[in-house]
Amino acid sequence: MKPVTLKQIAEHLNISITTVSKALKDYSDVSPKTKALVKELAKTLNYKPNAFAVNLRTKESKTIGLIIPVIVHHFFSNVIRGIISQAEKKGYLVIILQSNESYELEKKQIDLLMSQRVDGILISLANGTANFSHLNDVLAQEKSLVMFDKIAKIVKCSKVIIDDRKAAYMATQHLIDTGCKRIAHFRGPLLPQNSIDRFLGYKKALLDNNMPYDPSLVYICECGDMSFEEGKKNAQQLLKDHNDVDGIFINTDLVAIGAMTEFNKLGVKVPEDISIVGFSNWFMSSVISPTLTTIDQPGYEMGKAAFKQLFKEMKQIKKNQPIIYKEIVLETALVKRESTR
Amino acid sequence: MKPVTLKQIAEHLNISITTVSKALKDYSDVSPKTKALVKELAKTLNYKPNAFAVNLRTKESKTIGLIIPVIVHHFFSNVIRGIISQAEKKGYLVIILQSNESYELEKKQIDLLMSQRVDGILISLANGTANFSHLNDVLAQEKSLVMFDKIAKIVKCSKVIIDDRKAAYMATQHLIDTGCKRIAHFRGPLLPQNSIDRFLGYKKALLDNNMPYDPSLVYICECGDMSFEEGKKNAQQLLKDHNDVDGIFINTDLVAIGAMTEFNKLGVKVPEDISIVGFSNWFMSSVISPTLTTIDQPGYEMGKAAFKQLFKEMKQIKKNQPIIYKEIVLETALVKRESTR
DNA sequence: TTTCGCACCGAAAACGTTTTCGAAATCAAC
DNA sequence: GTTGATTTCGAAAACGTTTTCGGTGCGAAA
């Protein structure tokens, strides 16, 4: 009933625990005969090393922590899938925590993971995170830390991102190329880097095309989370404020879909009256009507890349080698659909 | 740099490790003075108990495993969220694994979790799982195991489910009530219990309303996973086989949306020509056009309930009490929208 | 003065592994 | 028969905690 231990195998065969341990790990100072004996008995007794004891001895648990702002989210759940698939290949397990876009929670969760002594941490920051001491603590304790998607440039660690600025530029340029003359932007909250970068890309595209940049056309999301309702609200407000807008670049597909739904209700035609470009390429965007032009953001690949980098760093720390931080930038693509002309 | 241990605190204060340990855990045989001293020093040194050592001593890791068929999935990601939120409250961490609807992988992952010695396991079965010895092994080793959503009735453990049969009955009855005379069913793969139950609910509704049950109107998903493409394929096939069908009850929203997309392309009007009811109430279903009538399946609540039950059982095992298995059935609701008349 | 109870503390074992280091045994060569 | 090398094994320490059990010292009661 109780799990088999090395000791029991040793007693069965009348040899020492040491030899059993070494036999199972193919040490060279165990004779082939005893190796065979030990391995056979281990298999018939269904021996599984006690992970707790191994962890204590080796000081590692083959487990990493993952903190993301939200789980029910097309992009993030794809990231999770990417991370887990890669981790499994390397024999690592993944503990997932949801920060709920809250800095306080994020901090607590980092603490939790550290006291569980995970081997490394992957994190995409909460929108509210402006203080980074909890992250620097992790690095100070010589644990590997890799940030992805929502990062903080100021923290000295590896990062996996897309070029948000360039992608936003592409999106806006597409609106311009298809004839839009007055283009609004629904941006995310103020803090996160990718929200800032997308805004900057939007702005640059306008200026590069000799179009005026009008701050009143930029709608900031104060509420903190980028929701469907947010899109509806902004759409209403936009129609009140500016009846001459003929294109919008929207920070996230979900918000874009909210806006389109509202426009549809109010009789505003997309793309005839207003063209819309979203961001992230949620699956949903390909089945609504009209289908949504958007920027494809490779979540699965991002998850894979983030784990791969973390894995490298964990190995470097183990070998006491200096850690080389990297910034990995993944490619995005414009997906043209029916919401633009 | 290296983490602080009890020993270091003990040496600092010139007392024994035992006393330090007991002071931190408020044992009654430590004087208030030394308790205060120890706690203060522990705080200033930022002492965190070594989880590996604690695990080894106490034989538990405050960690549970979760195996689900797919992660990028509205229902399942809500389940994850429910589980994690509840687990966090009770101080448990969650390791997530994706079985990819594969029995082989599921088996391996159970093994992995067992050798990691998680305190309990939550699982929703892969479609292909027909052999349950890996689950019985878990129970035989006196680990808690709770199944949810996709369960096997034959395994003796607690289960959290919805009444699929009743829900399917409601869905089909709604089609009948709104005037459908010939109703098809896109069912899931053959094996999983909920696929079977939904089919039975569909059939019973027909018979109770004196409508003939025609097996050729039931489309089985051979491919194993319930996808958007599956819906398109079935929709095409249905139009070829039966041009008199005026209503479909579809196993899953995603498949229903695939079918609607195809109907739309082929000029078949929903709900005028064909009414459709889906299952699960994916968010997407409320924003597509026409919006999809469906069955609301409470993923978040299911996750919460599953963890709560697991927690109870883990406590019972710890106290050597007999485990009382429960079958918890959550309520569903019909959400009427535009895809039915 | 002895005895009993009580408050406080610590030695030591235990959890199950990994790894170092030395010892024993075998064999070859001189 | 001695030396040296080589192969094979095991004792023991270590990882950091928890918990049992006994001990000490002190005040109060007899």
mmCIF file of C-alpha atoms in Angstrom, chain B:
data_model
loop_
_atom_site.group_PDB
_atom_site.id
_atom_site.type_symbol
_atom_site.label_atom_id
_atom_site.label_comp_id
_atom_site.label_asym_id
_atom_site.label_seq_id
_atom_site.Cartn_x
_atom_site.Cartn_y
_atom_site.Cartn_z
ATOM 1 C CA MET B 1 22.063 34.806 -0.556
ATOM 2 C CA LYS B 2 21.148 31.227 0.289
ATOM 3 C CA PRO B 3 17.764 30.837 1.969
ATOM 4 C CA VAL B 4 17.604 31.129 5.760
ATOM 5 C CA THR B 5 17.040 27.930 7.741
ATOM 6 C CA LEU B 6 15.773 27.111 11.195
ATOM 7 C CA LYS B 7 19.300 26.233 12.175
ATOM 8 C CA GLN B 8 20.569 29.721 11.444
ATOM 9 C CA ILE B 9 17.843 31.306 13.507
ATOM 10 C CA ALA B 10 18.575 28.874 16.314
ATOM 11 C CA GLU B 11 22.282 29.703 16.342
ATOM 12 C CA HIS B 12 21.578 33.419 16.256
ATOM 13 C CA LEU B 13 19.455 33.145 19.395
ATOM 14 C CA ASN B 14 21.442 30.377 21.031
ATOM 15 C CA ILE B 15 18.476 28.060 21.285
ATOM 16 C CA SER B 16 17.663 24.740 19.681
ATOM 17 C CA ILE B 17 16.188 24.128 16.251
ATOM 18 C CA THR B 18 13.280 22.415 17.949
ATOM 19 C CA THR B 19 12.333 25.509 19.877
ATOM 20 C CA VAL B 20 12.562 27.705 16.830
ATOM 21 C CA SER B 21 10.302 25.382 14.864
ATOM 22 C CA LYS B 22 7.797 25.210 17.689
ATOM 23 C CA ALA B 23 7.875 28.945 18.322
ATOM 24 C CA LEU B 24 7.004 29.651 14.699
ATOM 25 C CA LYS B 25 4.085 27.272 14.887
ATOM 26 C CA ASP B 26 2.808 28.626 18.197
ATOM 27 C CA TYR B 27 3.288 25.477 20.186
ATOM 28 C CA SER B 28 2.122 25.860 23.774
ATOM 29 C CA ASP B 29 5.388 24.698 25.300
ATOM 30 C CA VAL B 30 7.372 27.725 24.210
ATOM 31 C CA SER B 31 7.385 30.834 26.375
ATOM 32 C CA PRO B 32 5.840 33.985 24.955
ATOM 33 C CA LYS B 33 9.192 35.727 25.214
ATOM 34 C CA THR B 34 11.121 33.301 23.045
ATOM 35 C CA LYS B 35 8.223 33.112 20.648
ATOM 36 C CA ALA B 36 8.400 36.838 20.144
ATOM 37 C CA LEU B 37 12.152 36.742 19.740
ATOM 38 C CA VAL B 38 12.046 33.956 17.199
ATOM 39 C CA LYS B 39 9.243 35.458 15.187
ATOM 40 C CA GLU B 40 10.919 38.787 15.022
ATOM 41 C CA LEU B 41 14.220 37.400 13.856
ATOM 42 C CA ALA B 42 12.459 35.166 11.362
ATOM 43 C CA LYS B 43 10.764 38.167 9.876
ATOM 44 C CA THR B 44 13.885 40.301 9.646
ATOM 45 C CA LEU B 45 15.846 37.442 8.095
ATOM 46 C CA ASN B 46 12.893 36.808 5.804
ATOM 47 C CA TYR B 47 12.706 33.174 6.762
ATOM 48 C CA LYS B 48 10.622 30.944 4.505
ATOM 49 C CA PRO B 49 10.294 27.286 5.434
ATOM 50 C CA ASN B 50 11.920 25.006 2.887
ATOM 51 C CA ALA B 51 8.946 23.490 1.111
ATOM 52 C CA PHE B 52 10.953 20.437 0.035
ATOM 53 C CA ALA B 53 11.802 19.538 3.611
ATOM 54 C CA VAL B 54 8.282 20.222 4.816
ATOM 55 C CA ASN B 55 6.871 18.043 2.063
ATOM 56 C CA LEU B 56 9.199 15.206 2.953
ATOM 57 C CA ARG B 57 8.282 15.364 6.616
ATOM 58 C CA THR B 58 4.562 15.871 6.253
ATOM 59 C CA LYS B 59 4.171 13.735 3.147
ATOM 60 C CA GLU B 60 2.051 16.304 1.405
ATOM 61 C CA SER B 61 2.822 19.092 -1.018
ATOM 62 C CA LYS B 62 -0.288 21.260 -0.953
ATOM 63 C CA THR B 63 -0.371 20.792 -4.690
ATOM 64 C CA ILE B 64 -2.975 19.125 -6.859
ATOM 65 C CA GLY B 65 -2.944 18.014 -10.471
ATOM 66 C CA LEU B 66 -5.474 18.896 -13.125
ATOM 67 C CA ILE B 67 -5.840 17.056 -16.410
ATOM 68 C CA ILE B 68 -8.141 18.406 -19.101
ATOM 69 C CA PRO B 69 -8.565 17.459 -22.753
ATOM 70 C CA VAL B 70 -8.022 20.984 -24.107
ATOM 71 C CA ILE B 71 -7.071 24.332 -22.660
ATOM 72 C CA VAL B 72 -8.027 26.763 -25.402
ATOM 73 C CA HIS B 73 -11.715 26.231 -24.887
ATOM 74 C CA HIS B 74 -14.283 28.551 -23.371
ATOM 75 C CA PHE B 75 -15.819 26.014 -21.059
ATOM 76 C CA PHE B 76 -12.605 24.390 -19.880
ATOM 77 C CA SER B 77 -10.712 27.590 -19.323
ATOM 78 C CA ASN B 78 -13.575 28.668 -17.103
ATOM 79 C CA VAL B 79 -13.279 25.414 -15.210
ATOM 80 C CA ILE B 80 -9.564 26.065 -14.714
ATOM 81 C CA ARG B 81 -10.351 29.494 -13.371
ATOM 82 C CA GLY B 82 -12.872 28.059 -10.921
ATOM 83 C CA ILE B 83 -10.468 25.425 -9.674
ATOM 84 C CA ILE B 84 -7.548 27.790 -9.256
ATOM 85 C CA SER B 85 -9.573 30.416 -7.444
ATOM 86 C CA GLN B 86 -10.859 27.897 -4.944
ATOM 87 C CA ALA B 87 -7.517 26.177 -4.542
ATOM 88 C CA GLU B 88 -5.786 29.440 -3.819
ATOM 89 C CA LYS B 89 -8.220 30.118 -0.980
ATOM 90 C CA LYS B 90 -7.275 26.846 0.660
ATOM 91 C CA GLY B 91 -3.566 27.284 0.067
ATOM 92 C CA TYR B 92 -3.244 24.784 -2.744
ATOM 93 C CA LEU B 93 -1.391 25.150 -6.010
ATOM 94 C CA VAL B 94 -2.533 23.598 -9.258
ATOM 95 C CA ILE B 95 -0.426 21.814 -11.857
ATOM 96 C CA ILE B 96 -2.185 21.767 -15.206
ATOM 97 C CA LEU B 97 -1.753 19.154 -17.914
ATOM 98 C CA GLN B 98 -3.495 18.877 -21.276
ATOM 99 C CA SER B 99 -4.351 15.390 -22.439
ATOM 100 C CA ASN B 100 -5.147 16.484 -25.969
ATOM 101 C CA GLU B 101 -8.049 14.017 -26.024
ATOM 102 C CA SER B 102 -5.497 11.205 -25.992
ATOM 103 C CA TYR B 103 -5.839 8.230 -23.685
ATOM 104 C CA GLU B 104 -2.149 7.429 -23.900
ATOM 105 C CA LEU B 105 -1.128 10.915 -22.869
ATOM 106 C CA GLU B 106 -3.708 10.975 -20.113
ATOM 107 C CA LYS B 107 -2.251 7.805 -18.674
ATOM 108 C CA LYS B 108 1.288 9.153 -18.774
ATOM 109 C CA GLN B 109 0.185 12.348 -17.130
ATOM 110 C CA ILE B 110 -1.522 10.522 -14.302
ATOM 111 C CA ASP B 111 1.744 8.681 -13.760
ATOM 112 C CA LEU B 112 3.655 11.924 -13.794
ATOM 113 C CA LEU B 113 1.389 13.472 -11.206
ATOM 114 C CA MET B 114 1.570 10.411 -9.011
ATOM 115 C CA SER B 115 5.348 10.354 -9.069
ATOM 116 C CA GLN B 116 5.345 14.053 -8.252
ATOM 117 C CA ARG B 117 3.165 13.012 -5.327
ATOM 118 C CA VAL B 118 0.457 15.632 -5.715
ATOM 119 C CA ASP B 119 -2.127 15.490 -2.938
ATOM 120 C CA GLY B 120 -5.030 14.931 -5.292
ATOM 121 C CA ILE B 121 -6.096 14.855 -8.919
ATOM 122 C CA LEU B 122 -8.921 16.483 -10.842
ATOM 123 C CA ILE B 123 -9.661 15.119 -14.261
ATOM 124 C CA SER B 124 -11.967 15.483 -17.209
ATOM 125 C CA LEU B 125 -11.487 12.452 -19.420
ATOM 126 C CA ALA B 126 -10.190 12.377 -22.957
ATOM 127 C CA ASN B 127 -12.707 11.306 -25.569
ATOM 128 C CA GLY B 128 -10.667 8.239 -26.322
ATOM 129 C CA THR B 129 -10.474 6.932 -22.771
ATOM 130 C CA ALA B 130 -12.221 3.583 -22.491
ATOM 131 C CA ASN B 131 -9.882 1.860 -20.064
ATOM 132 C CA PHE B 132 -9.856 3.131 -16.519
ATOM 133 C CA SER B 133 -7.109 1.214 -14.779
ATOM 134 C CA HIS B 134 -4.931 4.293 -14.522
ATOM 135 C CA LEU B 135 -7.698 5.978 -12.550
ATOM 136 C CA ASN B 136 -8.283 2.988 -10.336
ATOM 137 C CA ASP B 137 -4.548 2.922 -9.620
ATOM 138 C CA VAL B 138 -4.831 6.415 -8.224
ATOM 139 C CA LEU B 139 -7.668 5.402 -5.953
ATOM 140 C CA ALA B 140 -5.852 2.241 -4.913
ATOM 141 C CA GLN B 141 -2.963 4.351 -3.665
ATOM 142 C CA GLU B 142 -5.377 6.254 -1.488
ATOM 143 C CA LYS B 143 -5.062 9.521 -3.349
ATOM 144 C CA SER B 144 -8.123 11.685 -3.808
ATOM 145 C CA LEU B 145 -9.533 11.773 -7.315
ATOM 146 C CA VAL B 146 -12.500 13.765 -8.552
ATOM 147 C CA MET B 147 -13.826 13.645 -12.098
ATOM 148 C CA PHE B 148 -15.783 16.423 -13.718
ATOM 149 C CA ASP B 149 -17.708 17.020 -16.930
ATOM 150 C CA LYS B 150 -16.368 14.105 -18.942
ATOM 151 C CA ILE B 151 -16.615 11.271 -16.479
ATOM 152 C CA ALA B 152 -16.763 7.499 -16.401
ATOM 153 C CA LYS B 153 -19.696 6.214 -14.410
ATOM 154 C CA ILE B 154 -17.914 2.964 -13.725
ATOM 155 C CA VAL B 155 -15.074 4.510 -11.721
ATOM 156 C CA LYS B 156 -15.848 4.676 -8.008
ATOM 157 C CA CYS B 157 -15.037 8.256 -7.125
ATOM 158 C CA SER B 158 -16.716 11.612 -6.739
ATOM 159 C CA LYS B 159 -18.026 13.356 -9.824
ATOM 160 C CA VAL B 160 -19.160 16.857 -10.682
ATOM 161 C CA ILE B 161 -21.386 17.040 -13.699
ATOM 162 C CA ILE B 162 -24.445 18.572 -15.237
ATOM 163 C CA ASP B 163 -27.528 16.621 -16.199
ATOM 164 C CA ASP B 164 -26.641 16.344 -19.877
ATOM 165 C CA ARG B 165 -29.688 14.298 -20.663
ATOM 166 C CA LYS B 166 -32.059 16.801 -19.156
ATOM 167 C CA ALA B 167 -30.278 19.726 -20.784
ATOM 168 C CA ALA B 168 -30.392 18.053 -24.190
ATOM 169 C CA TYR B 169 -34.037 17.309 -23.643
ATOM 170 C CA MET B 170 -34.690 20.978 -22.910
ATOM 171 C CA ALA B 171 -32.811 22.021 -26.006
ATOM 172 C CA THR B 172 -34.692 19.618 -28.247
ATOM 173 C CA GLN B 173 -38.026 20.464 -26.637
ATOM 174 C CA HIS B 174 -37.349 24.113 -27.390
ATOM 175 C CA LEU B 175 -36.867 23.275 -31.065
ATOM 176 C CA ILE B 176 -40.143 21.370 -31.044
ATOM 177 C CA ASP B 177 -41.947 24.148 -29.197
ATOM 178 C CA THR B 178 -40.844 26.652 -31.793
ATOM 179 C CA GLY B 179 -42.284 24.598 -34.601
ATOM 180 C CA CYS B 180 -39.530 22.320 -35.840
ATOM 181 C CA LYS B 181 -40.878 19.134 -37.376
ATOM 182 C CA ARG B 182 -37.745 17.259 -38.381
ATOM 183 C CA ILE B 183 -34.815 17.637 -36.036
ATOM 184 C CA ALA B 184 -31.264 16.445 -36.604
ATOM 185 C CA HIS B 185 -28.514 15.993 -34.029
ATOM 186 C CA PHE B 186 -24.777 16.536 -34.396
ATOM 187 C CA ARG B 187 -23.441 14.448 -31.580
ATOM 188 C CA GLY B 188 -19.911 14.130 -30.255
ATOM 189 C CA PRO B 189 -17.702 11.066 -30.479
ATOM 190 C CA LEU B 190 -19.113 7.731 -29.411
ATOM 191 C CA LEU B 191 -17.414 7.196 -26.090
ATOM 192 C CA PRO B 192 -17.744 10.052 -23.658
ATOM 193 C CA GLN B 193 -20.654 9.840 -21.289
ATOM 194 C CA ASN B 194 -21.923 13.352 -21.888
ATOM 195 C CA SER B 195 -22.015 12.755 -25.611
ATOM 196 C CA ILE B 196 -24.140 9.690 -24.998
ATOM 197 C CA ASP B 197 -26.399 11.445 -22.519
ATOM 198 C CA ARG B 198 -27.024 14.398 -24.791
ATOM 199 C CA PHE B 199 -27.981 12.030 -27.537
ATOM 200 C CA LEU B 200 -30.362 10.192 -25.227
ATOM 201 C CA GLY B 201 -31.960 13.451 -24.133
ATOM 202 C CA TYR B 202 -32.490 14.392 -27.759
ATOM 203 C CA LYS B 203 -34.039 11.051 -28.536
ATOM 204 C CA LYS B 204 -36.333 11.052 -25.522
ATOM 205 C CA ALA B 205 -37.631 14.533 -26.328
ATOM 206 C CA LEU B 206 -38.560 13.368 -29.818
ATOM 207 C CA LEU B 207 -40.368 10.267 -28.594
ATOM 208 C CA ASP B 208 -42.159 12.100 -25.783
ATOM 209 C CA ASN B 209 -43.535 14.426 -28.441
ATOM 210 C CA ASN B 210 -44.628 11.592 -30.681
ATOM 211 C CA MET B 211 -42.028 12.434 -33.270
ATOM 212 C CA PRO B 212 -40.176 9.619 -35.033
ATOM 213 C CA TYR B 213 -36.565 8.994 -34.124
ATOM 214 C CA ASP B 214 -34.523 8.671 -37.313
ATOM 215 C CA PRO B 215 -30.944 7.420 -36.777
ATOM 216 C CA SER B 216 -29.862 8.819 -40.113
ATOM 217 C CA LEU B 217 -30.409 12.283 -38.693
ATOM 218 C CA VAL B 218 -27.722 11.743 -36.083
ATOM 219 C CA TYR B 219 -24.242 12.751 -37.229
ATOM 220 C CA ILE B 220 -21.399 11.257 -35.265
ATOM 221 C CA CYS B 221 -18.048 12.999 -34.961
ATOM 222 C CA GLU B 222 -15.490 10.371 -35.892
ATOM 223 C CA CYS B 223 -12.511 12.635 -35.803
ATOM 224 C CA GLY B 224 -12.400 12.775 -32.017
ATOM 225 C CA ASP B 225 -12.386 16.488 -31.429
ATOM 226 C CA MET B 226 -15.349 18.777 -31.685
ATOM 227 C CA SER B 227 -14.176 21.524 -33.972
ATOM 228 C CA PHE B 228 -15.398 24.356 -36.118
ATOM 229 C CA GLU B 229 -14.482 22.366 -39.227
ATOM 230 C CA GLU B 230 -16.510 19.448 -37.979
ATOM 231 C CA GLY B 231 -19.570 21.686 -37.949
ATOM 232 C CA LYS B 232 -19.010 22.853 -41.494
ATOM 233 C CA LYS B 233 -18.543 19.322 -42.736
ATOM 234 C CA ASN B 234 -21.647 18.023 -41.039
ATOM 235 C CA ALA B 235 -23.695 20.942 -42.308
ATOM 236 C CA GLN B 236 -22.722 20.168 -45.894
ATOM 237 C CA GLN B 237 -23.459 16.527 -45.467
ATOM 238 C CA LEU B 238 -26.825 17.223 -43.875
ATOM 239 C CA LEU B 239 -27.954 19.364 -46.798
ATOM 240 C CA LYS B 240 -27.031 16.599 -49.196
ATOM 241 C CA ASP B 241 -28.725 13.841 -47.198
ATOM 242 C CA HIS B 242 -31.857 15.525 -45.940
ATOM 243 C CA ASN B 243 -33.322 18.691 -47.402
ATOM 244 C CA ASP B 244 -36.344 18.534 -45.119
ATOM 245 C CA VAL B 245 -34.588 19.099 -41.792
ATOM 246 C CA ASP B 246 -35.718 22.297 -40.080
ATOM 247 C CA GLY B 247 -33.913 22.084 -36.760
ATOM 248 C CA ILE B 248 -30.602 20.814 -35.342
ATOM 249 C CA PHE B 249 -29.465 20.208 -31.813
ATOM 250 C CA ILE B 250 -25.695 20.401 -31.807
ATOM 251 C CA ASN B 251 -23.410 18.937 -29.164
ATOM 252 C CA THR B 252 -21.193 21.993 -28.773
ATOM 253 C CA ASP B 253 -21.349 25.699 -29.608
ATOM 254 C CA LEU B 254 -18.151 25.635 -31.614
ATOM 255 C CA VAL B 255 -19.525 22.976 -33.935
ATOM 256 C CA ALA B 256 -22.831 24.854 -34.111
ATOM 257 C CA ILE B 257 -21.021 27.994 -35.160
ATOM 258 C CA GLY B 258 -19.166 26.049 -37.814
ATOM 259 C CA ALA B 259 -22.480 24.781 -39.127
ATOM 260 C CA MET B 260 -24.072 28.229 -39.094
ATOM 261 C CA THR B 261 -21.120 29.670 -40.959
ATOM 262 C CA GLU B 262 -21.522 27.017 -43.620
ATOM 263 C CA PHE B 263 -25.288 27.504 -43.848
ATOM 264 C CA ASN B 264 -24.731 31.196 -44.210
ATOM 265 C CA LYS B 265 -22.289 30.603 -47.045
ATOM 266 C CA LEU B 266 -24.711 28.288 -48.821
ATOM 267 C CA GLY B 267 -27.650 30.646 -48.461
ATOM 268 C CA VAL B 268 -29.547 28.585 -45.920
ATOM 269 C CA LYS B 269 -31.252 30.968 -43.497
ATOM 270 C CA VAL B 270 -31.033 30.475 -39.729
ATOM 271 C CA PRO B 271 -33.544 30.298 -38.115
ATOM 272 C CA GLU B 272 -36.026 30.682 -41.015
ATOM 273 C CA ASP B 273 -34.933 27.545 -42.860
ATOM 274 C CA ILE B 274 -33.204 25.732 -40.065
ATOM 275 C CA SER B 275 -33.235 26.431 -36.324
ATOM 276 C CA ILE B 276 -30.123 25.641 -34.333
ATOM 277 C CA VAL B 277 -29.447 25.021 -30.644
ATOM 278 C CA GLY B 278 -25.902 24.650 -29.413
ATOM 279 C CA PHE B 279 -24.443 23.555 -26.108
ATOM 280 C CA SER B 280 -22.170 25.253 -23.549
ATOM 281 C CA ASN B 281 -22.876 28.946 -24.081
ATOM 282 C CA TRP B 282 -19.492 30.046 -25.312
ATOM 283 C CA PHE B 283 -19.067 33.792 -25.162
ATOM 284 C CA MET B 284 -18.705 33.820 -28.924
ATOM 285 C CA SER B 285 -22.267 32.590 -29.302
ATOM 286 C CA SER B 286 -23.649 35.849 -27.987
ATOM 287 C CA VAL B 287 -21.840 38.021 -30.529
ATOM 288 C CA ILE B 288 -22.138 36.144 -33.781
ATOM 289 C CA SER B 289 -25.001 36.729 -36.123
ATOM 290 C CA PRO B 290 -27.507 35.313 -35.633
ATOM 291 C CA THR B 291 -26.794 34.891 -31.959
ATOM 292 C CA LEU B 292 -26.913 31.261 -30.934
ATOM 293 C CA THR B 293 -29.558 29.662 -28.754
ATOM 294 C CA THR B 294 -27.733 27.325 -26.437
ATOM 295 C CA ILE B 295 -27.484 25.589 -23.077
ATOM 296 C CA ASP B 296 -25.572 27.430 -20.408
ATOM 297 C CA GLN B 297 -23.047 25.175 -18.766
ATOM 298 C CA PRO B 298 -21.540 26.610 -15.578
ATOM 299 C CA GLY B 299 -17.811 26.026 -16.042
ATOM 300 C CA TYR B 300 -16.585 28.278 -13.290
ATOM 301 C CA GLU B 301 -18.965 26.760 -10.750
ATOM 302 C CA MET B 302 -18.042 23.288 -11.869
ATOM 303 C CA GLY B 303 -14.385 24.018 -11.235
ATOM 304 C CA LYS B 304 -15.149 25.383 -7.809
ATOM 305 C CA ALA B 305 -17.339 22.453 -6.850
ATOM 306 C CA ALA B 306 -14.777 19.947 -8.088
ATOM 307 C CA PHE B 307 -12.017 21.431 -6.000
ATOM 308 C CA LYS B 308 -14.217 21.723 -2.945
ATOM 309 C CA GLN B 309 -15.064 18.049 -3.148
ATOM 310 C CA LEU B 310 -11.429 17.114 -3.682
ATOM 311 C CA PHE B 311 -10.464 19.204 -0.680
ATOM 312 C CA LYS B 312 -12.995 17.405 1.509
ATOM 313 C CA GLU B 313 -11.664 14.039 0.442
ATOM 314 C CA MET B 314 -8.056 15.018 0.972
ATOM 315 C CA LYS B 315 -8.980 15.995 4.511
ATOM 316 C CA GLN B 316 -10.769 12.714 5.058
ATOM 317 C CA ILE B 317 -7.819 10.709 3.818
ATOM 318 C CA LYS B 318 -5.485 12.657 6.049
ATOM 319 C CA LYS B 319 -7.628 11.896 9.054
ATOM 320 C CA ASN B 320 -7.974 8.273 8.004
ATOM 321 C CA GLN B 321 -11.707 8.688 7.809
ATOM 322 C CA PRO B 322 -13.733 6.719 5.293
ATOM 323 C CA ILE B 323 -14.206 8.658 2.079
ATOM 324 C CA ILE B 324 -17.739 9.452 1.082
ATOM 325 C CA TYR B 325 -18.061 9.704 -2.682
ATOM 326 C CA LYS B 326 -20.526 12.209 -4.012
ATOM 327 C CA GLU B 327 -22.108 12.916 -7.355
ATOM 328 C CA ILE B 328 -22.732 16.637 -7.638
ATOM 329 C CA VAL B 329 -25.084 17.766 -10.386
ATOM 330 C CA LEU B 330 -25.064 21.437 -11.344
ATOM 331 C CA GLU B 331 -27.969 23.291 -12.913
ATOM 332 C CA THR B 332 -28.062 24.307 -16.563
ATOM 333 C CA ALA B 333 -30.330 26.736 -18.360
ATOM 334 C CA LEU B 334 -31.651 27.250 -21.842
ATOM 335 C CA VAL B 335 -30.505 30.565 -23.312
ATOM 336 C CA LYS B 336 -32.920 31.595 -26.054
ATOM 337 C CA ARG B 337 -31.411 33.701 -28.825
ATOM 338 C CA GLU B 338 -31.826 34.359 -32.525
ATOM 339 C CA SER B 339 -30.886 31.005 -34.000
ATOM 340 C CA THR B 340 -34.267 29.587 -33.028
ATOM 341 C CA ARG B 341 -37.657 31.041 -33.787
#
